[in-house]
CSV table of C-alpha atoms in Angstrom, one decimal:
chain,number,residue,atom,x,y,z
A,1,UNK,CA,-83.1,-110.5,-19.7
A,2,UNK,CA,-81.0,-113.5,-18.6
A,3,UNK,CA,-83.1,-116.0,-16.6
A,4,UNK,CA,-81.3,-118.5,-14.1
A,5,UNK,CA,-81.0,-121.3,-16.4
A,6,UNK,CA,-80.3,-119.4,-19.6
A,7,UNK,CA,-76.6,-118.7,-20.3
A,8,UNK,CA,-74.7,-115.9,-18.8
A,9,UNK,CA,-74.4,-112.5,-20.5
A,10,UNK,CA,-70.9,-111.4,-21.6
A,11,UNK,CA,-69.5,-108.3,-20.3
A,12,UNK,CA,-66.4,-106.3,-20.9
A,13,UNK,CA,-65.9,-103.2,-18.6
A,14,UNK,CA,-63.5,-100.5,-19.7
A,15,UNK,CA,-61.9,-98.7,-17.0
A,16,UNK,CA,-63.1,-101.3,-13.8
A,17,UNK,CA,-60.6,-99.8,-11.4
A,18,UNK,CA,-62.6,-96.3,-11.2
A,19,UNK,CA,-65.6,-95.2,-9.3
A,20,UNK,CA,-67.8,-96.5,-11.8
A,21,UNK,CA,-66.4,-99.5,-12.6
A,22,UNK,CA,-65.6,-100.7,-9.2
A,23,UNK,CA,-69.7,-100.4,-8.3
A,24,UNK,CA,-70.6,-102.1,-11.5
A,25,UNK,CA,-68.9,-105.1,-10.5
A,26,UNK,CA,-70.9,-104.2,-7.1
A,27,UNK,CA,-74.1,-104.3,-9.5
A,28,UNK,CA,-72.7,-107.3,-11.3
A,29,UNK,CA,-72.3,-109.3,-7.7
A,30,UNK,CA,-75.8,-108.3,-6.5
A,31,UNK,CA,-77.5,-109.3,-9.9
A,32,UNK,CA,-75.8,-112.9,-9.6
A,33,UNK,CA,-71.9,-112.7,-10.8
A,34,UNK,CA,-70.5,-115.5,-12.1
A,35,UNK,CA,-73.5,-117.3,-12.4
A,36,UNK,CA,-75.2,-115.2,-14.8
A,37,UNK,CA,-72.5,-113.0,-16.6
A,38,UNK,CA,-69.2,-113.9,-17.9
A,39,UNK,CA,-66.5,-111.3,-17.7
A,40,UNK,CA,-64.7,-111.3,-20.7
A,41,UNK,CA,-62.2,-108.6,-20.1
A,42,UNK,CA,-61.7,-105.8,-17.6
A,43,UNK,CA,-59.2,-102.6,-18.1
A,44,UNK,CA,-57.6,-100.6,-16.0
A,45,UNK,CA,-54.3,-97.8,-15.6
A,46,UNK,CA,-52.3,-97.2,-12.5
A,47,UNK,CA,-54.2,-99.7,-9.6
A,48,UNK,CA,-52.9,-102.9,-11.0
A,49,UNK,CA,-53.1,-104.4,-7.9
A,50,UNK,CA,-56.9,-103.8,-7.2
A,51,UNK,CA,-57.4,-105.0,-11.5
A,52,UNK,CA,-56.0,-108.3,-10.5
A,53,UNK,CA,-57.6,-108.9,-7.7
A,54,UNK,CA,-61.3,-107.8,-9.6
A,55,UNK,CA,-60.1,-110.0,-12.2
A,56,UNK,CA,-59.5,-113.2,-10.4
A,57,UNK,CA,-62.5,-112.8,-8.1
A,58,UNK,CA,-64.8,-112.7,-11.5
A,59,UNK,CA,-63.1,-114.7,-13.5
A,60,UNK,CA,-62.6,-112.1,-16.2
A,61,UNK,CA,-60.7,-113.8,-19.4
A,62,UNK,CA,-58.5,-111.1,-20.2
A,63,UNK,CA,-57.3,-108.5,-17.8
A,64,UNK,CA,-55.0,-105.0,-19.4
A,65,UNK,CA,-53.9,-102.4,-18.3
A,66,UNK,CA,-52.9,-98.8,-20.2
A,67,UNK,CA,-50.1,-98.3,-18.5
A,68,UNK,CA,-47.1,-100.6,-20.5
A,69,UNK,CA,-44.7,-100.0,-17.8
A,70,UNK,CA,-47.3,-102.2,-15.6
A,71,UNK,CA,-47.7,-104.9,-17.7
A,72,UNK,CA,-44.8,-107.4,-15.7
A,73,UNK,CA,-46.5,-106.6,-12.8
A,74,UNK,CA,-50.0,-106.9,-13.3
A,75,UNK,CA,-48.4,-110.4,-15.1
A,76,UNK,CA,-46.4,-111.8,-12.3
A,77,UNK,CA,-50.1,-111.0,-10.1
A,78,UNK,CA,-52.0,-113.5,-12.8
A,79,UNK,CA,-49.8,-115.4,-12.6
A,80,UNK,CA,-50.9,-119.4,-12.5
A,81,UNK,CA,-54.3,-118.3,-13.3
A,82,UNK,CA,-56.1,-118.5,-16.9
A,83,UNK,CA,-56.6,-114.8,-17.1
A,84,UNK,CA,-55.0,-113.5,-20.3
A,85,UNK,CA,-52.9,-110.2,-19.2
A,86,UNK,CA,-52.4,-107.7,-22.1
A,87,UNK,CA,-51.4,-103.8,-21.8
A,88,UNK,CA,-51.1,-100.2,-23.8
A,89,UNK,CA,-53.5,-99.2,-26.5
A,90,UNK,CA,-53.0,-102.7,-27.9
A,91,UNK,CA,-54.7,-104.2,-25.4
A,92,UNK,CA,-57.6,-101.8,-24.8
A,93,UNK,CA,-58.3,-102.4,-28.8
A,94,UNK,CA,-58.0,-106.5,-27.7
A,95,UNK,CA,-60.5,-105.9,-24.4
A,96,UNK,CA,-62.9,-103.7,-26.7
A,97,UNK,CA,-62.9,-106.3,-29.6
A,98,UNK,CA,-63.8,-109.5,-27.5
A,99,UNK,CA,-67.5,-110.6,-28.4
A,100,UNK,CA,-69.1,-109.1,-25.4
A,101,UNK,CA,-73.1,-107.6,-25.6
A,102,UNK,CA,-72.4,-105.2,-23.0
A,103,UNK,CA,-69.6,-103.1,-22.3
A,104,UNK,CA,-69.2,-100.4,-19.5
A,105,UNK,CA,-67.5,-97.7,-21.6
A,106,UNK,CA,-66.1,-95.9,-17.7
A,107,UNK,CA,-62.2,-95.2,-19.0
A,108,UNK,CA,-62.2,-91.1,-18.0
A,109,UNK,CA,-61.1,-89.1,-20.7
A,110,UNK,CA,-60.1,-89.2,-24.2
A,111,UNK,CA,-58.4,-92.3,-23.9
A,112,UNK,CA,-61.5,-93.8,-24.0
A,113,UNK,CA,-62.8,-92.9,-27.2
A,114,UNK,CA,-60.8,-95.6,-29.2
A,115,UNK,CA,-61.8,-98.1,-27.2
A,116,UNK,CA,-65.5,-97.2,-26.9
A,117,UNK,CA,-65.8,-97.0,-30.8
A,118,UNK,CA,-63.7,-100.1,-31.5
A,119,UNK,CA,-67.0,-102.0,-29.1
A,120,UNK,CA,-69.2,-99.8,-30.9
A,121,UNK,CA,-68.4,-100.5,-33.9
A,122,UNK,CA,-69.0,-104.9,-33.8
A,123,UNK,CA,-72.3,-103.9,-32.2
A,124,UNK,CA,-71.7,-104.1,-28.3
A,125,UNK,CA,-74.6,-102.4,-26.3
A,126,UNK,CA,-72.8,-99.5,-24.5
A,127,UNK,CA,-73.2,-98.7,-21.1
A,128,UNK,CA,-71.8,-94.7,-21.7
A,129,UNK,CA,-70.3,-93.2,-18.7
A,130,UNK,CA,-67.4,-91.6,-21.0
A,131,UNK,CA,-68.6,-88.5,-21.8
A,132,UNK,CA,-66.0,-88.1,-24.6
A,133,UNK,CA,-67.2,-90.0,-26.5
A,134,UNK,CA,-70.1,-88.0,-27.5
A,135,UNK,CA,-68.4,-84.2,-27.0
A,136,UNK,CA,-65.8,-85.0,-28.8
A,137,UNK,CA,-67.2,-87.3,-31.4
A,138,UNK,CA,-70.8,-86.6,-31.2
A,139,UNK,CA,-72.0,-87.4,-34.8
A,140,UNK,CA,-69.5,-89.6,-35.6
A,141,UNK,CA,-69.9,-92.1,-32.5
A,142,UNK,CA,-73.7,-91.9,-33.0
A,143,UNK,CA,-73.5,-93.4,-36.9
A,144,UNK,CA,-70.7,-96.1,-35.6
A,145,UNK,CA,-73.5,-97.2,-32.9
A,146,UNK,CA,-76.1,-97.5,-35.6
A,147,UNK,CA,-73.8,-99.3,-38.2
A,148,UNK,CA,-72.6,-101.5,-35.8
A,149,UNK,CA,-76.5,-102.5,-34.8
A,150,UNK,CA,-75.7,-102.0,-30.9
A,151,UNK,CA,-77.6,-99.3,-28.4
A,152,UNK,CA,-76.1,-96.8,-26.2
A,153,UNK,CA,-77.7,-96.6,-22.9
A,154,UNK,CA,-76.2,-93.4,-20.6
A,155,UNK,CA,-75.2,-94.0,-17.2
A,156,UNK,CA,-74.6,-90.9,-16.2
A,157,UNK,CA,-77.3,-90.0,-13.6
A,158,UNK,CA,-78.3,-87.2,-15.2
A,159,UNK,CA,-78.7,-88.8,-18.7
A,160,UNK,CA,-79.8,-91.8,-17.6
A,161,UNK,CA,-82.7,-90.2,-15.4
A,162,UNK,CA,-83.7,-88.0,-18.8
A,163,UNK,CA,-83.6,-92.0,-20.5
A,164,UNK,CA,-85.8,-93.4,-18.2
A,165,UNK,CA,-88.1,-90.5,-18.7
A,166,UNK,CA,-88.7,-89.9,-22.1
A,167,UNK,CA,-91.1,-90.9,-24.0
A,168,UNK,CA,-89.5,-92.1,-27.6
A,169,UNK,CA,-92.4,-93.1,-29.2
A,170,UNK,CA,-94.2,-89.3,-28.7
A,171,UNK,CA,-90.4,-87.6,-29.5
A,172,UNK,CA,-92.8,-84.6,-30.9
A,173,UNK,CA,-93.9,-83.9,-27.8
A,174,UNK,CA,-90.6,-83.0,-26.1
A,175,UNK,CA,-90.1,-79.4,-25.0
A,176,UNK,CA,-87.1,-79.7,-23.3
A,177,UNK,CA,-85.0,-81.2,-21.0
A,178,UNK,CA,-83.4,-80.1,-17.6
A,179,UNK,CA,-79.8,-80.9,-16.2
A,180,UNK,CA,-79.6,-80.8,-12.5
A,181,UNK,CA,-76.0,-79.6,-11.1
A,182,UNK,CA,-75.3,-80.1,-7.5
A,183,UNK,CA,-73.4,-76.7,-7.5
A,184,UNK,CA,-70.6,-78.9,-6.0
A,185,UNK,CA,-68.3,-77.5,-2.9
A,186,UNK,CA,-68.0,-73.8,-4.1
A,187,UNK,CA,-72.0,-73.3,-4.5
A,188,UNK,CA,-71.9,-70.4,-2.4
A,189,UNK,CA,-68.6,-69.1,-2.6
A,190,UNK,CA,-68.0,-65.5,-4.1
A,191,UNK,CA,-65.5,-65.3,-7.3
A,192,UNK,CA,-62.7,-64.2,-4.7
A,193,UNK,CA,-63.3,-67.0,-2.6
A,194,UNK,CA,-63.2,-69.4,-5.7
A,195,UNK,CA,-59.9,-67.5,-7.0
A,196,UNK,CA,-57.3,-69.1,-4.3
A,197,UNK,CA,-59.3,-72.4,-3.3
A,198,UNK,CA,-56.8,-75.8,-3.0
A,199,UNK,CA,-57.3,-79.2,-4.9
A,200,UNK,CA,-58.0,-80.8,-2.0
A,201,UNK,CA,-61.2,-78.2,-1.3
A,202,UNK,CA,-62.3,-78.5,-4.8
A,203,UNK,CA,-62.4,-82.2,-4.9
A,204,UNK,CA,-64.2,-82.3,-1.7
A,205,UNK,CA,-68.0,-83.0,-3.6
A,206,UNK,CA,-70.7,-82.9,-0.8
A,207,UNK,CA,-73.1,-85.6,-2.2
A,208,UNK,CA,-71.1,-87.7,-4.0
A,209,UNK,CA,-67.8,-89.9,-3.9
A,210,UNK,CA,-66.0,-89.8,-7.2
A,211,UNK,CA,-62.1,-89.8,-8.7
A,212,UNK,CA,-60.2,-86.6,-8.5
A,213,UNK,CA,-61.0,-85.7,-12.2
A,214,UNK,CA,-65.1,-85.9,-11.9
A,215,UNK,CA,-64.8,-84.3,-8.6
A,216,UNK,CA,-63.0,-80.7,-9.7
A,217,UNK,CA,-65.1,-81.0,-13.1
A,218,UNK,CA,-68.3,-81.0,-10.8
A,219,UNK,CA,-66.6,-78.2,-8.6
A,220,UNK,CA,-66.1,-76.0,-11.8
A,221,UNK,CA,-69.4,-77.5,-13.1
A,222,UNK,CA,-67.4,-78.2,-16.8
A,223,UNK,CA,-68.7,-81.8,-16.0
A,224,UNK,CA,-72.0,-79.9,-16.6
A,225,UNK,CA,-70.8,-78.6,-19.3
A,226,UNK,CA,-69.8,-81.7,-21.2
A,227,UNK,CA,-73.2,-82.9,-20.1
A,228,UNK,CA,-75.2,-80.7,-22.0
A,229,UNK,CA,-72.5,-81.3,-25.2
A,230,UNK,CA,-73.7,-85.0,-24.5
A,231,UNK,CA,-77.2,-84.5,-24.3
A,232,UNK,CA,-77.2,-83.0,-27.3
A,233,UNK,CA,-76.0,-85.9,-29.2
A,234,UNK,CA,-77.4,-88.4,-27.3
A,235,UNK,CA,-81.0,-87.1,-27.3
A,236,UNK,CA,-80.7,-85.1,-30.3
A,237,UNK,CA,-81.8,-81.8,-29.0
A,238,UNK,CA,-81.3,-78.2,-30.4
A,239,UNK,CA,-79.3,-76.4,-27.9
A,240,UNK,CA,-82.3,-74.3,-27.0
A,241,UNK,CA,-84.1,-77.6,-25.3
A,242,UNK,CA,-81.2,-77.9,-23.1
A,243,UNK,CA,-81.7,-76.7,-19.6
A,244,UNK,CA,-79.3,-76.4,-16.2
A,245,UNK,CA,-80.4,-75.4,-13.1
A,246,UNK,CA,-78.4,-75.9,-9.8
A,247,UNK,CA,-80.1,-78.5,-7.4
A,248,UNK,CA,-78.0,-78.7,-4.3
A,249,UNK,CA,-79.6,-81.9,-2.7
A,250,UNK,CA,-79.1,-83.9,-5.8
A,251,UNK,CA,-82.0,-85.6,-5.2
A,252,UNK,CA,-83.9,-85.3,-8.7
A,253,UNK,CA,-81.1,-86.3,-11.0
A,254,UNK,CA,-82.7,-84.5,-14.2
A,255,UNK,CA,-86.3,-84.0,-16.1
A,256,UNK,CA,-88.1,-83.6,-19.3
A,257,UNK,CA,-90.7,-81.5,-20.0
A,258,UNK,CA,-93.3,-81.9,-22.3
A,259,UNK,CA,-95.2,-79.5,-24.9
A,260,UNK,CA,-98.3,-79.5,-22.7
A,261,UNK,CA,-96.7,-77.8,-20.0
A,262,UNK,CA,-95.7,-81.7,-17.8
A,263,UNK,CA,-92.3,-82.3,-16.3
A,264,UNK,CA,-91.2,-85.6,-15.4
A,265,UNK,CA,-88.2,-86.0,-12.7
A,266,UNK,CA,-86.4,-88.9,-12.1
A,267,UNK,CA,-85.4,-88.7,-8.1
A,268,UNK,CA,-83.6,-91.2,-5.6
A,269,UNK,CA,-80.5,-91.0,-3.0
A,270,UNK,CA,-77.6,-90.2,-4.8
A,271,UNK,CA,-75.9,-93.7,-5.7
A,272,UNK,CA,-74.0,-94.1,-9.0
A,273,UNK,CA,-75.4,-98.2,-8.9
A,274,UNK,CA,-79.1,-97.3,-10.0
A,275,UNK,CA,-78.2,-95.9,-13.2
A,276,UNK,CA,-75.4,-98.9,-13.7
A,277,UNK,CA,-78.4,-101.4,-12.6
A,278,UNK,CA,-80.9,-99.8,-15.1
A,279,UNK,CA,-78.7,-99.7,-18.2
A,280,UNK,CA,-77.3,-103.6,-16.9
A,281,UNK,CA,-80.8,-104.8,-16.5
A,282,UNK,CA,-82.4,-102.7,-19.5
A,283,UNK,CA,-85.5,-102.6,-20.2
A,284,UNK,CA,-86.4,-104.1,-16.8
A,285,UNK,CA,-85.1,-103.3,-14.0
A,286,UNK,CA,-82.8,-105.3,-11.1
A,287,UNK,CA,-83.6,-105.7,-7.3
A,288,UNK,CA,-80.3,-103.3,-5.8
A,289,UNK,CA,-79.3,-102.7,-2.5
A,290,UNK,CA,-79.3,-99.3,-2.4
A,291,UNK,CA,-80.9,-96.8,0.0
A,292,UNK,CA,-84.5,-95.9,-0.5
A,293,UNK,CA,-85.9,-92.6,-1.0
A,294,UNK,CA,-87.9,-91.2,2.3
A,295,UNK,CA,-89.7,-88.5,1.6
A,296,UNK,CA,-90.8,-88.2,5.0
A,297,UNK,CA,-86.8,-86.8,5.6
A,298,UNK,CA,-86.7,-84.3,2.9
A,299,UNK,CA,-86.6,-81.1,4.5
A,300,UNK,CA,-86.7,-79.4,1.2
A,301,UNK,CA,-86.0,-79.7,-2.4
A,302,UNK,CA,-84.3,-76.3,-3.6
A,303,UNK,CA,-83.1,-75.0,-7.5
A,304,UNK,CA,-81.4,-72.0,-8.6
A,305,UNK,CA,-80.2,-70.7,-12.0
A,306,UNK,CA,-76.5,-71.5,-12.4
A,307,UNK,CA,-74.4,-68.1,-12.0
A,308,UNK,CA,-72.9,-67.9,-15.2
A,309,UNK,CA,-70.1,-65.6,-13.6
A,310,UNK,CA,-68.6,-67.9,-11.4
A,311,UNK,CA,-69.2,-70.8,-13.3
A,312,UNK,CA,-68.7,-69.6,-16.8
A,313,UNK,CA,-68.3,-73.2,-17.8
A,314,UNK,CA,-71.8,-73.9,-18.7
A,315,UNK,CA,-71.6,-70.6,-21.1
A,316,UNK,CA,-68.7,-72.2,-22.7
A,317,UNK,CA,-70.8,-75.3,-23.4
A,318,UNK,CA,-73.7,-73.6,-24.5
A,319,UNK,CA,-70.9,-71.7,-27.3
A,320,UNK,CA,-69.8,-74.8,-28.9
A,321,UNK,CA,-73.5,-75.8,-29.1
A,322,UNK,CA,-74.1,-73.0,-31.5
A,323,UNK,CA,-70.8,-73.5,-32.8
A,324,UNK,CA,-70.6,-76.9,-33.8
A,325,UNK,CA,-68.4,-78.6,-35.9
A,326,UNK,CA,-65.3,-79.9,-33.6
A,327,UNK,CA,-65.7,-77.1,-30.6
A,328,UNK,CA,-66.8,-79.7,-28.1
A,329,UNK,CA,-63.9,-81.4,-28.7
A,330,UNK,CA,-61.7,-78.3,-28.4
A,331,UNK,CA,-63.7,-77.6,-25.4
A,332,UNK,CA,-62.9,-81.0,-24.0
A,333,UNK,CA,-59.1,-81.3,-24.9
A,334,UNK,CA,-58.4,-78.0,-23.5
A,335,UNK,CA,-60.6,-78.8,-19.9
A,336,UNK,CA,-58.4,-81.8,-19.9
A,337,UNK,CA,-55.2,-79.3,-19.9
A,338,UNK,CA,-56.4,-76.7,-17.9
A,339,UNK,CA,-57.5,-79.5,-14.9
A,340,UNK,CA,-54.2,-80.8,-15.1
A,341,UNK,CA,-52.8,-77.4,-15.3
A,342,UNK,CA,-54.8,-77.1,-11.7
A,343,UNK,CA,-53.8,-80.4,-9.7
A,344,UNK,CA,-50.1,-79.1,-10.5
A,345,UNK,CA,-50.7,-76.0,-9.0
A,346,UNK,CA,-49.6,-74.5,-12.3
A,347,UNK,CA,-52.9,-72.2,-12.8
A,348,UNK,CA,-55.8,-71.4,-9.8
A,349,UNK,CA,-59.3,-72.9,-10.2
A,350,UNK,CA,-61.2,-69.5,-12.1
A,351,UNK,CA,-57.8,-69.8,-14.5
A,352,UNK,CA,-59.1,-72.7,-16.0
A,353,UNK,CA,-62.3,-71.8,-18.0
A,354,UNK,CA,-60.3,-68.7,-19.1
A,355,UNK,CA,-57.7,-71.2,-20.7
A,356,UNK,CA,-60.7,-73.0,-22.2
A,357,UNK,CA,-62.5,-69.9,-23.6
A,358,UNK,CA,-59.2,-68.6,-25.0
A,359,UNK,CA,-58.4,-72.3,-26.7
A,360,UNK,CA,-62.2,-72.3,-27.9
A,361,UNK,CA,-62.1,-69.2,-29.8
A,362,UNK,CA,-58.5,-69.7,-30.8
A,363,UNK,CA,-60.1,-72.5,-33.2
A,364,UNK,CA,-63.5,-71.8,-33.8
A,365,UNK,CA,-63.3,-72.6,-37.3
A,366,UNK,CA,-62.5,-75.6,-37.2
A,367,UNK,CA,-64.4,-78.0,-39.7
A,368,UNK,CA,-67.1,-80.7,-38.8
A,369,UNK,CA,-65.4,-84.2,-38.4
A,370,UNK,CA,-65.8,-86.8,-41.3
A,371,UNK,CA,-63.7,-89.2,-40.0
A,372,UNK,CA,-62.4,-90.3,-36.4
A,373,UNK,CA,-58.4,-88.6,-37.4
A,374,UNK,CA,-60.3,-85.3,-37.6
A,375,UNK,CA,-60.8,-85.7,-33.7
A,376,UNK,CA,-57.7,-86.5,-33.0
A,377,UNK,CA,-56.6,-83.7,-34.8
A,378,UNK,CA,-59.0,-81.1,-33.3
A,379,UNK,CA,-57.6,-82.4,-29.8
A,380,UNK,CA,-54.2,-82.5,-30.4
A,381,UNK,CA,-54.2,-78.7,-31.9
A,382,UNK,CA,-56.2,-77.9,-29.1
A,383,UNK,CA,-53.8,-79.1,-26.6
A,384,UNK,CA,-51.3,-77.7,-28.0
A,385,UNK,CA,-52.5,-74.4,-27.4
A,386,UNK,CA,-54.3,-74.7,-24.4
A,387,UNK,CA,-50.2,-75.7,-22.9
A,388,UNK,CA,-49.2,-72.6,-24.8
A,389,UNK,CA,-52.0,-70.5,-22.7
A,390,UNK,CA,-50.9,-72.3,-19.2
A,391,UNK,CA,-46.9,-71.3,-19.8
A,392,UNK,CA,-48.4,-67.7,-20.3
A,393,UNK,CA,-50.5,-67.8,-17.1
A,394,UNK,CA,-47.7,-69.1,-15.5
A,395,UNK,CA,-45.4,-66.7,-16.9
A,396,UNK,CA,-47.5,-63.5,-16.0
A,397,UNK,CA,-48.9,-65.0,-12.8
């Protein structure tokens, strides 16, 4: 850890402009800014205006955004400043490639998966929030992390509370570990009521503020999902030691238990800038203003097993475990179709995981990746259908 005198830490955060990379520059302020890290690049898509603004304010060297048809205008915002403005897959490959330790791998989606590997791959520490990266990659991101000499320390609240709590050295003694799942908006809603719900309901998450992707994923609990796809990976686990049970207080973000019969949870208010703080501040840990934990106030702590019938998305997940070989990223690509399929108003919200489970066991035989073009394959021939499936729904519906 950086002391006051030492010099700052170089960071690179992909994807700033999102929920989690707008409150790891809140982390980033809190821990000292400028004076103790230097930004060297920041990313972003659409919000160019809120990407120059975080760039100037931190003095980031290089500021890009995906879009290409931004580029002249996140420019002219730079403009008479020393910040470096690049844009398109071009520039996400220059932001990943600067020699920062740390990088906040936060771009939603497959797009960030070239990006993440390319930071990977010269031995940047990654802070994961992409869960891509793994369900679509899995064994193939793991072995660029170790060649490359870097860590990957999760920053989803879920995997980052299983991080904090198990115990690597005794990796013998691990049982099993437990997701928790809020159960998002639709919790208690009947398969009817779920049938006709709008995007606006779905994204509606009741413990949590997040972008319009995360939020339907948690409502259809496919974030889940890609979670346990994730856990896998990252904790190398047997799909039998993976565990999700519904926690609608989301108030113990996950546990591990133990062979002799111990659990250990992680708990704390729900806030997204504990699990950036820990894997910023790693091994230690910072001083964040976040709320505090009152027990006194919890009324109750409740958990229920996930109804597989009306949220057939953690079934799906647990099929490409046994599966293996590319399904999680078949499972991913054709999520990523079917949610856009839903924001359009093209398919209803239960229509999604049936495009999914048709798309899954449309290419279940796919074979294991050996290199990162057998990904992109998987996910383009799983797109391809998945489309194919929505223009029949929307055909017959």
């Amino acid at each position: 850890m950086n002391t006051a005198t030492s010099q700052p830490r170089r960071l690179t955060i992909l994807g700033s402009t999102g929920s989690i990379g707008t409150n790891t520059l809140d982390v980033i302020r809190q821990m000292g800014g400028r004076d103790r890290f230097d930004i060297m690049a920041l990313t972003g898509h659409g919000n160019v205006a809120l990407l120059a603004e975080q760039a100037l304010v931190t003095g980031a060297r290089l500021a890009v955004t995906s879009d290409e048809n931004q580029y002249i205008a996140l420019k002219d915002m730079l403009s008479g400043s020393d910040i470096d403005v690049a844009a398109g897959s071009s520039g996400l490959h220059e932001a990943a490639s600067l020699e920062a330790d740390w990088v906040m791998a936060a771009i939603v989606g497959t797009a960030g998966l070239q990006p993440t590997l390319t930071a990977a791959a010269r031995g940047a520490d990654i802070a994961l929030a992409n869960k891509e990266c793994l369900v679509s990659a899995g064994e193939l991101f793991i072995e660029t992390v170790r060649k490359g000499g870097g860590k990957i320390i999760p920053v989803d609240s879920e995997h980052s509370a299983i991080f904090q709590c198990l115990d690597e050295n005794h990796r013998d003694t691990l049982e099993r570990i437990v997701l928790t799942a809020s159960g998002g908006p639709f919790r208690t809603f009947t398969r009817q009521q779920m049938a006709d719900v709008s995007v606006q309901t779905a994204r509606a998450h009741p413990n949590w503020s997040m972008g319009l992707k995360v939020s339907i994923g948690s409502a259809s609990m496919f974030n889940k999902a890609l979670e346990m796809i994730e856990a896998k990976h990252l904790f190398d686990l047997t799909p039998d030691q993976i565990e999700v049970i519904v926690h609608p207080q989301s108030i113990v973000h996950s546990m591990v238990g133990y062979r002799d019969g111990s659990v250990l949870a992680q708990l704390g208010v729900p806030d997204m800038r504990t699990a950036i703080g820990y894997a910023l501040s790693y091994p230690k840990r910072a001083a964040l203003d976040v709320d505090r934990l009152d027990f006194t106030k919890l009324a109750r702590l409740d958990f229920e097993a996930p109804d597989l019938d009306r949220f057939p998305a953690i079934r799906l997940a647990r099929t490409a475990l046994e599966r293996g070989g590319l399904q999680g990223a078949v499972l991913n690509a054709a999520e990523e179709c079917a949610f856009e399929a839903f924001v359009e108003e093209k398919i209803g919200f239960l229509a999604m995981a049936d495009v999914v489970e048709d798309v899954m066991d449309h290419l279940s035989g796919l074979a294991p990746a050996t290199v990162i073009a057998d990904v992109f394959a998987a996910d383009a021939q799983a797109r391809r259908r998945a489309q194919e499936v929505i223009l029949n729904q929307g055909c017959t519906g």
